[in-house]
Each structure stands twice: as C-alpha cells, then as structure tokens.
Short mmCIF file of C-alpha atoms in Angstrom, two decimals:
data_model
loop_
_atom_site.label_atom_id
_atom_site.label_comp_id
_atom_site.label_asym_id
_atom_site.label_seq_id
_atom_site.Cartn_x
_atom_site.Cartn_y
_atom_site.Cartn_z
CA MET A 88 134.14 179.90 68.63
CA ARG A 89 133.22 176.34 69.61
CA LEU A 90 136.47 175.11 68.08
CA VAL A 91 138.43 177.55 70.28
CA VAL A 92 136.58 176.40 73.41
CA ARG A 93 137.25 172.74 72.58
CA THR A 94 140.93 173.50 72.00
CA ILE A 95 141.19 175.26 75.36
CA LYS A 96 139.47 172.36 77.14
CA SER A 97 141.74 169.80 75.54
CA LYS A 98 144.81 171.72 76.67
CA LEU A 99 143.41 172.11 80.15
CA ASN A 100 142.84 168.35 80.25
CA ILE A 101 146.59 167.88 79.94
CA TRP A 102 146.99 169.30 83.45
CA ALA A 103 144.18 167.08 84.74
CA ILE A 104 145.65 163.91 83.21
CA LEU A 105 149.13 164.63 84.58
CA SER A 106 147.72 165.48 88.00
CA LEU A 107 145.71 162.25 88.15
CA ILE A 108 148.77 160.22 87.13
CA PHE A 109 150.80 161.72 89.96
CA ILE A 110 147.95 161.15 92.42
CA ALA A 111 147.76 157.50 91.35
CA ILE A 112 151.49 157.17 92.09
CA ILE A 113 150.78 158.28 95.67
CA LEU A 114 147.62 156.21 96.17
CA ILE A 115 148.81 152.85 94.78
CA PRO A 116 151.53 152.16 97.40
CA ASN A 117 149.26 153.23 100.26
CA GLY A 118 146.41 151.13 98.87
CA LEU A 119 148.73 148.14 98.64
CA ILE A 120 149.55 148.40 102.35
CA ALA A 121 145.89 148.78 103.34
CA VAL A 122 144.82 145.74 101.29
CA ASN A 123 147.65 143.55 102.65
CA VAL A 124 146.45 144.04 106.23
CA PHE A 125 143.45 141.81 105.51
CA THR A 126 145.34 139.02 103.72
CA GLU A 127 146.10 135.67 105.33
CA SER A 128 148.89 135.84 107.92
CA ASN A 129 151.90 133.52 108.28
CA GLU A 130 153.72 132.10 111.30
CA ASN A 131 156.02 135.12 111.66
CA TRP A 132 153.07 137.50 111.87
CA GLN A 133 151.37 135.27 114.45
CA HIS A 134 154.56 135.38 116.55
CA ILE A 135 154.83 139.17 116.19
CA LYS A 136 151.17 139.68 117.06
CA GLU A 137 151.33 137.43 120.12
CA TYR A 138 154.69 138.43 121.65
CA LEU A 139 155.95 141.71 120.15
CA LEU A 140 153.11 143.88 118.86
CA LYS A 141 152.08 145.06 122.34
CA GLU A 142 155.64 146.32 122.99
CA TYR A 143 155.72 148.12 119.62
CA ILE A 144 152.43 149.86 120.36
CA THR A 145 153.36 150.74 123.96
CA ASN A 146 156.77 152.21 123.12
CA THR A 147 155.41 154.11 120.12
CA VAL A 148 152.53 155.63 122.11
CA ILE A 149 154.84 156.63 124.97
CA LEU A 150 157.26 158.36 122.59
CA LEU A 151 154.43 160.12 120.75
CA SER A 152 152.58 161.31 123.87
CA PHE A 153 155.47 162.74 125.85
CA THR A 154 157.27 164.19 122.83
CA ALA A 155 154.06 165.96 121.81
CA LEU A 156 153.66 167.36 125.34
CA PHE A 157 157.22 168.62 125.82
CA SER A 158 157.69 169.96 122.28
CA MET A 159 154.40 171.84 122.67
CA MET A 160 155.47 173.33 126.02
CA ILE A 161 158.83 174.48 124.63
CA GLY A 162 157.60 175.65 121.23
CA VAL A 163 154.51 177.55 122.40
CA SER A 164 156.34 179.27 125.28
CA LEU A 165 159.13 180.43 122.97
CA ALA A 166 156.65 181.64 120.33
CA TRP A 167 154.78 183.61 123.03
CA PHE A 168 157.92 185.22 124.45
CA VAL A 169 159.40 186.14 121.06
CA THR A 170 156.11 187.62 119.81
CA MET A 171 154.93 189.44 122.92
CA PHE A 172 158.09 190.85 124.49
CA GLU A 173 161.25 192.78 123.67
CA PHE A 174 164.34 191.46 125.42
CA PRO A 175 168.12 191.27 124.77
CA PHE A 176 169.20 189.35 121.63
CA LYS A 177 165.59 188.80 120.52
CA ARG A 178 166.48 189.38 116.84
CA PHE A 179 169.05 186.61 117.04
CA PHE A 180 166.81 184.14 118.84
CA LYS A 181 163.90 184.66 116.40
CA TRP A 182 165.73 182.74 113.68
CA ALA A 183 168.30 180.87 115.80
CA LEU A 184 165.56 178.89 117.54
CA ILE A 185 164.67 177.37 114.16
CA LEU A 186 168.19 175.95 113.70
CA PRO A 187 167.61 172.74 115.72
CA LEU A 188 165.59 171.58 112.69
CA ALA A 189 168.92 171.39 110.85
CA ILE A 190 170.02 168.59 113.19
CA PRO A 191 168.22 165.31 112.42
CA PRO A 192 167.18 163.62 115.70
CA TYR A 193 169.32 160.56 115.00
CA ILE A 194 172.42 162.77 114.69
CA GLY A 195 171.47 164.57 117.89
CA ALA A 196 171.17 161.16 119.56
CA TYR A 197 174.73 160.25 118.50
CA ALA A 198 176.05 163.56 119.84
CA TYR A 199 174.34 163.42 123.23
CA HIS A 200 175.12 159.78 123.85
CA GLY A 201 178.80 160.44 123.10
CA LEU A 202 178.69 163.53 125.29
CA ILE A 203 177.33 161.97 128.48
CA ASN A 204 178.41 158.30 128.35
CA TYR A 205 181.25 156.89 130.47
CA THR A 206 183.99 158.04 128.08
CA GLY A 207 182.28 161.33 127.24
CA ILE A 208 183.62 164.74 128.18
CA ILE A 209 181.27 165.22 131.15
CA GLN A 210 182.08 162.02 133.02
CA SER A 211 185.74 162.13 131.99
CA THR A 212 186.06 165.64 133.42
CA LEU A 213 184.36 164.63 136.67
CA ARG A 214 186.64 161.60 137.08
CA ASN A 215 189.95 163.16 136.01
CA ASN A 216 189.60 166.65 137.50
CA PHE A 217 187.34 166.17 140.52
CA ASP A 218 187.81 162.45 141.28
CA VAL A 219 184.04 161.97 141.10
CA THR A 220 182.54 158.74 139.79
CA VAL A 221 178.84 158.96 139.02
CA ASN A 222 176.10 156.37 138.95
CA GLN A 223 175.65 155.37 135.29
CA ASP A 224 171.89 155.12 135.73
CA TYR A 225 171.71 158.90 136.05
CA PHE A 226 173.60 159.39 132.77
CA SER A 227 171.86 156.73 130.70
CA ILE A 228 170.14 158.21 127.68
CA MET A 229 169.56 155.07 125.63
CA ASN A 230 165.99 154.48 126.79
CA ASN A 231 162.49 155.87 126.27
CA GLN A 232 163.20 158.92 128.43
CA GLY A 233 166.32 159.72 126.44
CA ALA A 234 164.49 159.33 123.14
CA ILE A 235 161.74 161.67 124.35
CA PHE A 236 164.40 164.24 125.28
CA ILE A 237 166.05 163.94 121.85
CA PHE A 238 162.80 164.20 119.91
CA SER A 239 161.53 167.13 121.99
CA ILE A 240 164.59 169.35 121.69
CA PHE A 241 165.13 168.75 117.97
CA LEU A 242 161.48 168.85 116.83
CA PHE A 243 160.04 171.71 118.92
CA PRO A 244 160.87 174.25 116.13
CA TYR A 245 157.84 172.91 114.21
CA VAL A 246 155.61 174.15 117.03
CA TYR A 247 157.65 177.31 117.52
CA THR A 248 157.62 178.48 113.89
CA ILE A 249 153.95 177.74 113.18
CA THR A 250 152.67 179.21 116.46
CA LYS A 251 154.90 182.29 116.10
CA ALA A 252 153.64 182.90 112.55
CA PHE A 253 150.05 182.63 113.79
CA LEU A 254 150.56 185.01 116.71
CA GLN A 255 152.32 187.59 114.56
CA ASN A 256 149.18 187.86 112.40
CA GLN A 257 146.85 188.48 115.34
CA SER A 258 145.43 191.86 116.26
CA SER A 259 146.93 193.75 119.17
CA SER A 260 143.37 194.64 120.28
CA ILE A 261 143.00 191.10 121.65
CA ILE A 262 145.87 191.63 124.08
CA GLU A 263 144.93 195.23 124.85
CA ASN A 264 141.35 194.27 125.73
CA ALA A 265 142.60 191.51 128.02
CA ARG A 266 144.89 193.97 129.78
CA LEU A 267 142.09 196.53 130.14
CA LEU A 268 140.00 193.84 131.84
CA GLY A 269 142.80 193.40 134.39
CA SER A 270 144.43 190.23 133.08
CA SER A 271 148.13 189.75 133.73
CA SER A 272 150.47 188.43 131.03
CA PHE A 273 150.21 184.97 132.59
CA GLU A 274 146.38 185.05 132.58
CA THR A 275 146.26 186.47 129.06
CA PHE A 276 148.41 183.61 127.80
CA PHE A 277 146.18 180.87 129.24
CA ARG A 278 142.77 182.53 128.80
CA VAL A 279 143.25 184.24 125.42
CA ILE A 280 146.33 183.15 123.50
CA LEU A 281 146.06 179.38 124.00
CA PRO A 282 142.38 179.19 122.93
CA ILE A 283 142.83 181.25 119.75
CA SER A 284 146.07 179.42 118.88
CA ARG A 285 144.50 176.01 119.29
CA ALA A 286 144.39 175.12 115.58
CA ALA A 287 147.99 176.25 114.97
CA ILE A 288 149.27 174.36 118.02
CA VAL A 289 147.39 171.16 117.21
CA GLY A 290 148.57 171.27 113.59
CA SER A 291 152.21 171.82 114.51
CA VAL A 292 152.19 169.14 117.23
CA THR A 293 150.74 166.72 114.66
CA LEU A 294 153.81 167.38 112.48
CA VAL A 295 156.04 166.52 115.44
CA VAL A 296 154.11 163.29 116.05
CA LEU A 297 154.42 162.30 112.38
CA GLU A 298 158.18 162.91 112.52
CA VAL A 299 158.47 160.65 115.58
CA LEU A 300 156.49 157.93 113.78
CA ASN A 301 158.82 158.25 110.80
CA ASP A 302 161.96 157.91 112.93
CA TYR A 303 164.19 154.89 112.62
CA GLY A 304 167.65 156.18 113.56
CA VAL A 305 166.99 157.20 117.18
CA ALA A 306 164.86 154.17 118.06
CA ASN A 307 167.31 151.73 116.50
CA TYR A 308 170.39 153.37 118.06
CA PHE A 309 168.77 153.43 121.50
CA GLY A 310 167.47 149.87 121.12
CA ILE A 311 163.79 150.85 121.43
CA GLN A 312 161.24 148.59 119.75
CA THR A 313 158.91 150.75 117.62
CA PHE A 314 156.95 150.16 114.44
CA SER A 315 159.72 151.56 112.22
CA THR A 316 162.43 149.36 113.73
CA ALA A 317 160.08 146.37 113.63
CA ILE A 318 159.39 146.85 109.90
CA PHE A 319 163.10 147.11 109.18
CA ARG A 320 164.00 143.99 111.19
CA THR A 321 161.11 141.95 109.80
CA TRP A 322 162.18 142.75 106.24
CA TYR A 323 165.95 142.46 106.66
CA GLY A 324 166.10 139.93 109.51
CA MET A 325 163.25 137.54 108.68
CA LYS A 326 163.11 138.31 104.94
CA ASP A 327 159.34 138.38 105.42
CA LEU A 328 157.76 141.00 103.19
CA ASP A 329 154.17 140.02 104.07
CA SER A 330 154.66 140.55 107.80
CA ALA A 331 156.50 143.81 107.15
CA LEU A 332 153.53 144.99 105.07
CA LYS A 333 151.15 144.10 107.90
CA LEU A 334 153.26 146.11 110.34
CA ALA A 335 153.25 148.99 107.86
CA GLY A 336 149.45 148.67 107.65
CA ALA A 337 149.13 148.80 111.44
CA LEU A 338 151.34 151.89 111.43
CA MET A 339 149.17 153.50 108.75
CA PHE A 340 146.03 152.92 110.82
CA LEU A 341 147.78 154.59 113.75
CA VAL A 342 148.57 157.57 111.50
CA ILE A 343 144.95 157.76 110.33
CA PHE A 344 143.78 157.72 113.95
CA ILE A 345 146.18 160.57 114.80
CA LEU A 346 145.01 162.64 111.81
CA LEU A 347 141.35 162.10 112.75
CA LEU A 348 142.17 163.02 116.34
CA GLU A 349 143.84 166.21 115.10
CA LYS A 350 140.77 167.11 113.02
CA PHE A 351 138.51 166.46 116.01
CA SER A 352 140.80 168.47 118.34
CA ARG A 353 140.66 171.51 116.08
CA GLY A 354 136.89 171.55 116.38
CA ARG A 355 134.73 173.99 114.47
CA ARG A 356 135.87 177.10 116.26
CA ARG A 357 137.11 179.89 114.02
CA TYR A 358 138.69 183.19 115.02
CA SER A 359 138.51 186.06 112.55
CA PHE A 360 138.28 189.83 112.47
CA SER A 361 135.32 191.99 111.51
CA THR A 362 137.62 194.43 109.72
CA THR A 363 140.57 194.10 107.40
CA LYS A 364 142.47 196.80 109.31
CA VAL A 365 144.30 194.63 111.80
CA LYS A 366 146.95 196.26 113.95
CA PRO A 367 149.73 193.73 114.64
CA ILE A 368 150.74 192.90 118.19
CA GLN A 369 153.25 195.38 119.60
CA PRO A 370 155.85 193.64 121.79
CA LYS A 371 156.10 194.85 125.36
CA LYS A 372 159.51 196.23 126.31
CA LEU A 373 160.99 194.34 129.26
CA ARG A 374 163.77 195.63 131.46
CA GLY A 375 165.95 194.34 134.24
CA VAL A 376 165.70 190.82 135.60
CA LYS A 377 162.63 189.80 133.57
CA ALA A 378 164.31 190.71 130.27
CA TRP A 379 167.43 188.74 131.08
CA LEU A 380 165.40 185.77 132.34
CA LEU A 381 163.65 185.51 128.98
CA ALA A 382 166.97 185.86 127.15
CA GLY A 383 168.45 183.20 129.42
CA TYR A 384 165.56 180.82 128.77
CA CYS A 385 165.91 181.25 124.99
CA PHE A 386 169.68 180.76 125.21
CA LEU A 387 169.22 177.63 127.36
CA ILE A 388 166.94 176.03 124.74
CA PHE A 389 169.19 177.15 121.88
CA GLY A 390 172.26 175.80 123.67
CA VAL A 391 170.75 172.42 124.48
CA ALA A 392 169.04 171.98 121.10
CA PHE A 393 171.79 173.27 118.80
CA LEU A 394 174.95 174.76 120.29
CA ILE A 395 176.01 171.83 122.52
CA PRO A 396 175.46 168.98 120.01
CA PHE A 397 176.90 171.04 117.15
CA THR A 398 180.04 171.87 119.17
CA GLN A 399 180.47 168.23 120.15
CA LEU A 400 180.20 167.13 116.51
CA LEU A 401 182.69 169.81 115.44
CA TYR A 402 185.19 168.51 117.99
CA TRP A 403 184.78 164.92 116.80
CA ALA A 404 185.02 165.99 113.16
CA PHE A 405 188.32 167.75 113.94
CA LEU A 406 189.68 164.59 115.60
CA THR A 407 188.70 162.23 112.78
CA PHE A 408 188.95 164.49 109.72
CA GLU A 409 192.11 162.92 108.30
CA SER A 410 190.86 159.36 108.70
CA VAL A 411 187.40 160.04 107.26
CA TYR A 412 188.02 162.60 104.53
CA SER A 413 188.96 160.89 101.28
CA SER A 414 187.98 160.59 97.62
CA GLU A 415 185.23 158.18 98.72
CA PHE A 416 183.87 160.83 101.08
CA ILE A 417 183.84 163.39 98.24
CA GLN A 418 181.85 160.86 96.22
CA LEU A 419 179.48 160.56 99.17
CA ILE A 420 178.86 164.32 99.15
CA TYR A 421 178.26 164.27 95.40
CA GLN A 422 175.76 161.40 95.68
CA SER A 423 173.88 163.13 98.50
CA VAL A 424 173.60 166.43 96.64
CA PHE A 425 172.75 164.66 93.38
CA ILE A 426 169.89 162.55 94.74
CA ALA A 427 168.51 165.44 96.81
CA SER A 428 168.64 167.78 93.79
CA ILE A 429 166.97 165.30 91.43
CA ALA A 430 164.20 164.51 93.90
CA SER A 431 163.66 168.20 94.73
CA ILE A 432 163.47 169.25 91.08
CA LEU A 433 160.99 166.50 90.22
CA ILE A 434 158.84 167.26 93.26
CA VAL A 435 158.72 170.97 92.44
CA ILE A 436 157.76 170.21 88.82
CA ILE A 437 154.98 167.84 89.91
CA ALA A 438 153.78 170.35 92.51
CA LEU A 439 153.67 173.09 89.87
CA ILE A 440 151.54 170.92 87.57
CA ILE A 441 149.11 169.82 90.28
CA GLY A 442 148.96 173.29 91.83
CA ASN A 443 148.27 174.93 88.47
CA TYR A 444 145.41 172.53 87.74
CA THR A 445 143.77 172.79 91.17
CA ARG A 446 143.82 176.61 91.15
CA LEU A 447 142.30 176.89 87.65
CA HIS A 448 139.53 174.35 88.31
CA LYS A 449 137.60 174.44 91.55
CA SER A 450 135.66 171.20 91.98
CA LEU A 451 135.36 168.09 94.14
CA LEU A 452 138.03 166.44 91.99
CA THR A 453 140.58 169.20 92.53
CA SER A 454 139.75 169.26 96.26
CA PHE A 455 140.39 165.50 96.36
CA ILE A 456 143.66 165.89 94.43
CA SER A 457 144.97 168.60 96.75
CA ARG A 458 144.20 166.46 99.82
CA VAL A 459 145.80 163.32 98.40
CA THR A 460 148.90 165.31 97.42
CA THR A 461 149.60 166.01 101.09
CA LEU A 462 148.88 162.42 102.15
CA GLY A 463 152.39 161.06 101.57
CA TYR A 464 154.04 163.16 104.27
CA SER A 465 151.76 161.64 106.91
CA ILE A 466 152.89 158.11 106.01
CA PRO A 467 156.15 157.06 107.75
CA GLY A 468 159.13 156.32 105.52
CA ALA A 469 159.37 152.67 106.56
CA ALA A 470 155.77 152.03 105.42
CA ILE A 471 156.35 153.77 102.09
CA ALA A 472 159.59 151.87 101.56
CA ILE A 473 157.94 148.47 102.04
CA SER A 474 155.14 149.27 99.59
CA ILE A 475 157.59 150.65 97.01
CA ILE A 476 159.75 147.52 97.28
CA THR A 477 156.69 145.34 96.68
CA ILE A 478 155.63 147.33 93.62
CA PHE A 479 159.06 147.43 92.01
CA VAL A 480 159.71 143.74 92.64
CA ALA A 481 156.41 143.01 90.87
CA LEU A 482 157.33 145.35 87.99
CA ASP A 483 160.68 143.60 87.58
CA GLY A 484 158.80 140.31 87.49
CA TYR A 485 156.56 141.56 84.69
CA LEU A 486 159.61 142.82 82.79
CA ALA A 487 161.31 139.44 83.25
CA ASP A 488 158.29 137.76 81.61
CA LEU A 489 158.49 140.28 78.80
CA TYR A 490 162.20 139.59 78.29
CA GLN A 491 161.45 135.88 78.14
CA THR A 492 158.72 136.45 75.58
CA LEU A 493 161.10 138.53 73.47
CA GLN A 494 163.82 135.90 74.00
CA MET A 495 166.08 138.40 75.75
CA GLU A 496 168.28 137.84 78.76
CA PRO A 497 166.35 138.82 81.96
CA VAL A 498 167.82 141.84 83.74
CA ILE A 499 166.77 143.23 87.12
CA ILE A 500 166.56 146.94 86.41
CA LEU A 501 164.09 148.79 88.61
CA ARG A 502 164.71 147.39 92.08
CA THR A 503 168.47 148.01 91.82
CA SER A 504 168.21 151.55 90.45
CA LEU A 505 167.80 155.02 91.87
CA VAL A 506 164.34 155.17 90.29
CA MET A 507 162.91 153.27 93.26
CA LEU A 508 164.51 155.62 95.79
CA VAL A 509 163.49 158.79 93.94
CA SER A 510 159.92 157.48 93.60
CA ALA A 511 159.75 157.00 97.36
CA TYR A 512 161.09 160.52 97.94
CA ILE A 513 158.40 161.93 95.65
CA ILE A 514 155.62 160.16 97.54
CA ARG A 515 156.98 161.15 100.95
CA PHE A 516 157.93 164.78 100.32
CA LEU A 517 155.53 165.96 97.60
CA ALA A 518 153.37 167.57 100.28
CA ILE A 519 156.22 169.89 101.30
CA GLY A 520 156.83 171.10 97.76
CA TYR A 521 153.11 171.34 97.02
CA ASN A 522 152.37 173.47 100.11
CA ALA A 523 155.08 175.96 99.11
CA ILE A 524 153.90 176.08 95.48
CA ASP A 525 150.23 176.30 96.47
CA ALA A 526 151.01 179.24 98.78
CA GLY A 527 152.79 180.95 95.87
CA TYR A 528 149.84 180.41 93.53
CA GLU A 529 147.44 181.74 96.16
CA LYS A 530 149.53 184.87 96.62
CA MET A 531 149.80 185.40 92.85
CA GLY A 532 146.09 184.93 92.19
CA ASN A 533 144.49 184.30 88.80
CA THR A 534 144.33 187.86 87.47
CA TYR A 535 147.48 187.72 85.35
CA THR A 536 146.67 184.24 84.08
CA GLU A 537 143.20 185.32 82.98
CA ALA A 538 144.61 188.43 81.30
CA SER A 539 147.08 186.29 79.38
CA ARG A 540 144.31 183.93 78.26
CA THR A 541 142.21 186.91 77.15
CA LEU A 542 145.10 188.05 74.96
CA GLY A 543 145.04 184.68 73.19
CA PHE A 544 147.83 182.78 74.94
CA SER A 545 147.28 179.08 75.57
CA THR A 546 147.30 177.60 79.06
CA VAL A 547 150.70 176.02 78.50
CA LYS A 548 152.23 179.21 77.09
CA THR A 549 150.72 181.27 79.90
CA PHE A 550 152.22 178.84 82.40
CA PHE A 551 155.75 179.30 81.02
CA LYS A 552 155.58 182.99 80.08
CA VAL A 553 153.52 184.42 82.95
CA ASP A 554 153.11 182.02 85.87
CA LEU A 555 156.64 180.63 86.21
CA PRO A 556 158.44 184.03 86.35
CA MET A 557 156.06 185.18 89.08
CA MET A 558 156.43 181.90 90.99
CA LYS A 559 160.22 182.03 91.33
CA PRO A 560 160.26 182.75 95.12
CA ALA A 561 157.79 179.92 95.81
CA ILE A 562 159.72 177.54 93.54
CA PHE A 563 162.99 178.38 95.25
CA GLY A 564 161.42 178.05 98.70
CA GLY A 565 159.84 174.70 97.84
CA PHE A 566 163.11 173.40 96.42
CA ILE A 567 165.01 174.39 99.58
CA LEU A 568 162.50 172.75 101.93
CA VAL A 569 162.42 169.49 99.96
CA PHE A 570 166.22 169.43 99.53
CA ILE A 571 166.72 169.71 103.30
CA ASP A 572 164.31 166.89 104.07
CA VAL A 573 165.75 164.56 101.42
CA LEU A 574 169.29 165.28 102.61
CA LYS A 575 168.36 164.32 106.18
CA GLU A 576 166.09 161.37 105.32
CA LEU A 577 167.27 158.07 106.79
CA PRO A 578 164.60 155.29 106.78
CA LEU A 579 163.72 155.56 103.07
CA THR A 580 167.34 155.77 102.00
CA LEU A 581 168.43 152.84 104.17
CA PHE A 582 165.65 150.67 102.79
CA LEU A 583 165.89 151.59 99.12
CA GLN A 584 169.42 152.74 98.31
CA PRO A 585 171.02 150.68 95.49
CA PHE A 586 174.18 148.66 96.02
CA ASN A 587 177.34 150.77 96.28
CA PHE A 588 175.27 153.93 96.76
CA ALA A 589 175.23 155.81 100.05
CA THR A 590 174.44 159.30 101.29
CA LEU A 591 175.76 161.42 104.13
CA ALA A 592 172.79 160.35 106.27
CA THR A 593 173.28 156.61 105.72
CA GLN A 594 177.05 156.90 106.16
CA ALA A 595 176.63 158.69 109.50
CA TYR A 596 174.19 155.98 110.56
CA LYS A 597 176.57 153.23 109.46
CA TYR A 598 179.46 154.67 111.49
CA ALA A 599 177.29 155.15 114.58
CA ASN A 600 175.76 151.69 114.24
CA ASP A 601 179.31 150.26 114.19
CA GLU A 602 180.09 152.15 117.44
CA ARG A 603 182.29 154.63 115.53
CA VAL A 604 180.38 157.74 116.55
CA HIS A 605 183.40 160.03 116.18
CA GLU A 606 183.76 159.06 112.51
CA ALA A 607 180.06 159.86 111.98
CA ALA A 608 180.66 163.48 112.94
CA LEU A 609 182.01 164.80 109.61
CA ALA A 610 179.04 163.57 107.58
CA SER A 611 176.69 164.84 110.29
CA ILE A 612 178.32 168.28 110.33
CA LEU A 613 177.92 168.65 106.56
CA ILE A 614 174.21 167.77 106.80
CA ILE A 615 173.75 170.33 109.59
CA ILE A 616 175.69 173.12 107.86
CA VAL A 617 173.86 172.74 104.53
CA SER A 618 170.48 172.43 106.25
CA GLY A 619 171.24 175.37 108.55
CA ILE A 620 172.23 177.66 105.68
CA PHE A 621 169.12 176.71 103.71
CA ILE A 622 166.88 177.20 106.76
CA PHE A 623 168.40 180.64 107.39
CA VAL A 624 167.96 181.68 103.74
CA SER A 625 164.41 180.34 103.66
CA HIS A 626 163.56 182.14 106.90
CA LYS A 627 164.87 185.45 105.61
CA LEU A 628 163.00 185.07 102.31
CA LEU A 629 159.70 184.15 103.91
CA GLU A 630 159.86 186.47 106.92
CA LYS A 631 157.23 189.13 106.28
CA GLU A 632 157.44 191.27 109.35
CA PRO A 633 160.59 193.22 110.24
CA ALA A 634 163.08 191.50 112.50
#
C-alpha cells in the first residue's frame, strides 16, 4: 500500500516540477527588469531622467486616464442597454459590439488618419463637391486626443463583454425591488447596477489600461512619447540596453501601482444571493422612439468602432491588391499563421499542465503558481521584449564559451531564432490560455478524475483518457483567444522577430510607418477577418444564455 502511495506521489510531482519550471520562465525576465532598476545608471539614463521622463509619464497617464473613462462610459452603457431592454436588432448588436476587438488599435489609427486627413475622403469630398476648405486643426487626429479616441473605440468591448456577462447572471429581483420602491431606469442604473457591478467594471477597465500601456503602434504613428516608444527608441536608436531596461522597470512599477489600485478599488464588498434559485433579469420591451434611440446608439458605436474603419480598409485593399498581393505576401500569411499556431499550442499545453496541478493540489504553492501564471499579461510587451533580449544574449554568450571550450566554431543561435519570439509570446499570453483552461477545469470538477484514480488509472493516464476529452471546448476556446492576440501583437514581434521574418502585423506597421497606408490595408484586413471570425465562433461557443 505504501509503495502505491509513493508511486502516486512521484507521478504527481511531475506536474509540480513542470509547473514550477514554467513559472520560473515567467519570473526570471520580470526579476531581471526589477533588479536592473537599482543598478548604476549611465549618461543616457541621466539625460532621459532629466529631460524626457516627465513627458513619458505625463503622456502615458493622460492616455490611461481618459481612455479608461471613455471606454468605461461606452462599455457599461452598452452592457446595460443590451441586458435590460429589448429593442430592434438587439440580437445582432449583442455580438457585433464585440467585433471592434478584431481591429488592433494601431490598424484603427491608420484607417482613421487616412479617412480624415487632407487627402482623405471626407476633406476631398468637401473640397471637390461643396468647395469647402476646412481648418486642419479640427481634423487633426495625430495627438493625445486622437489616441484617446482610437483606444476608447477599439478597447471598450473589454468593458462591454465583462460587464454584460456579470449583469446577465444577476437576479431580476434586484431590478424589480428597485422599481417597486419607485426608482426609474435611470435611478436604478446609478443606485443599484453601478454599485453591484463595481468589481466587474474595475476589472475590465484594468484590462483596457494594460492594453494602452502595451501599445506601441498608435503612440509611434501619432508621434506621442510614451514608455513603450521610449523603450523602443532607446534600444534601437541609442543601442543602450541598460537604459531600456530601466525604462521597462519604471513601466513595471507603474503596472504594479495600477494593479494595486485596482485591488483597492474593488474593496471588500461582495454581492451574493441567499438562494441558488436565481431568476435571470428579464429585458424590458421598449417601443417607439425609445427603442429606436437605443438601436441608433448601438449602431453609432458599431459604425464608428468597426464599420467605418473596416470599410475604409476594404476600399484601400481593393485599390492596392495587385501591387501588394504576391508570393511574398503568401509567405507572410504562412509565417503569421505558423508562429501564432505554434505559440497557441505551446501556451495551451503549458496551461493544461499548470491548471491540472493547481486543481489537484490546493495549497499556498498552487495559489502562488496560479497568480504568477497570470502575471505576464499585465507586463507590457516592450518590457518583456527587453528582458528576453537580455537573457538570450547572455545565453548565446555562455554557448559561445562552450563552443570555444569544445574547439567548435561559435554560432549565434538563440537570439536570431524564433525561439526567442515564441518564448516572449508564452510569457505575455499564458494568462489568456490559463484562464480559459482553468475555467474548463472548474466546470468539469474533480469527480471523474477521482473515479478514474479509484479504478487504478495513473494521474498521467487519467489526464489523457478522461480529462482531455472533457476539456475540448476549453482547449479550443483557449487556443482561439491566444491565436487572436498573437496574430495582432505588434511590440513583441517588432522587437524580437528574426531577420527575414515578418508577420501581417509587422508588415502593416512597416507600410504605415513608410507613409504607405493604402498598402497596409490588405494585411490589416486579413488580421481583422481572421480575428473577427474567431471572435464570433468563440462568442457563440461560450454564450450560455439564449440570444
């Protein structure tokens, strides 16, 4: 009997060892950045600290604050309307309002700048058809205000989807009691819905803020000095890795402050029900002007956030298709799908291993592992890229010493390979795959696993024979979510892509950066179409309540 117990423990330790290895992979780069903040600074860092750091902080805080405010206003209002009321085309808007997530903000920035600049369709139409010349100051989008607009309209779906999911799981008695006490819909929203949705709203807005911190494409295209653009220019312009690491460290401390602020904002308030019989909220049927006003508001947001930029990109893609589409472009599609698939598969596998270990063993260690697993997504891509570069350069140095010892010709392998890029993707997006897998494990429970173990199956055999077949929806959902994010990712790929390797995202950026925005449209359209299809499929799979 003791021999059996020891055998079981040894097999369970396999999951623990693998989980700890993966956690170390996440912690080491972040630890490297934190340690470098306190090292001795050079002349470049002194110059940055004295003349530029204040501008980086000011611009970053402005973008974060106003984007958080406007995305919250749009996302929460849409979630409230879609959940609480019946109006024309509601079934369409429920999933269509998620589609702006398929458009990366930097692609949206290209589209809107091309749309409203001097040669764009709006000003051209005014000049040619109505003989009206407008003041360019009113149509300038390449500033902080324009960036806030871009971030808000393309990131609000984070707030919309999370808040809507929360409201759909609330009891209708909350609303009914408020109405019985004489509260109007407006009063109910501010006095009841906002307080109970506080945790969901704060959590979703934090995701928006983290996405803004991770941005490089919009800030660089609009010429706005932020931490991400500063890290990129310090590394590529000054060739100063130490100063870039210090900027990454300052950015990490800003992230930690935001996460602590989010935890404090949530407070200790909890809202739960005294019974398991919860009657879902029944939408109120609207008629006449009110119904069409809500439909108009939803269509306005959908049009601005998806329909207009997508149509503009389609038009440009049609104009430039022959000049852009080639065998090299086919290779670009293949490389994008290949790297996204490899990263997604590896992330799902790692998430399955960590998730399986943390659900079978409840302890402080597993709680620590689950928290660290989600850490990478909160760290901006530019910071991760700098730390990964540092680590792989050091590893190549160690290998060079080994080659010399073995009297072999030194070869730079790691820093010029896809291994570096895939490693960065794993650190950045493991949280997305893990959350999907963890939700699947939680839904499945441990009953079937325990029954399999009772029948004499090992942990490993149970994992492959019992757990994996039941986890297929979660695995598929996690793969889709990670694939979309990797396909759209720009900062990590720009920093770490090997020579002669590009993706649709970096190619679109390259065209736009060379003032060839029209040529960037075809790559952008493909990213949007693939992401949009995957978002739609994922939404239909995960939607629990009837449309």
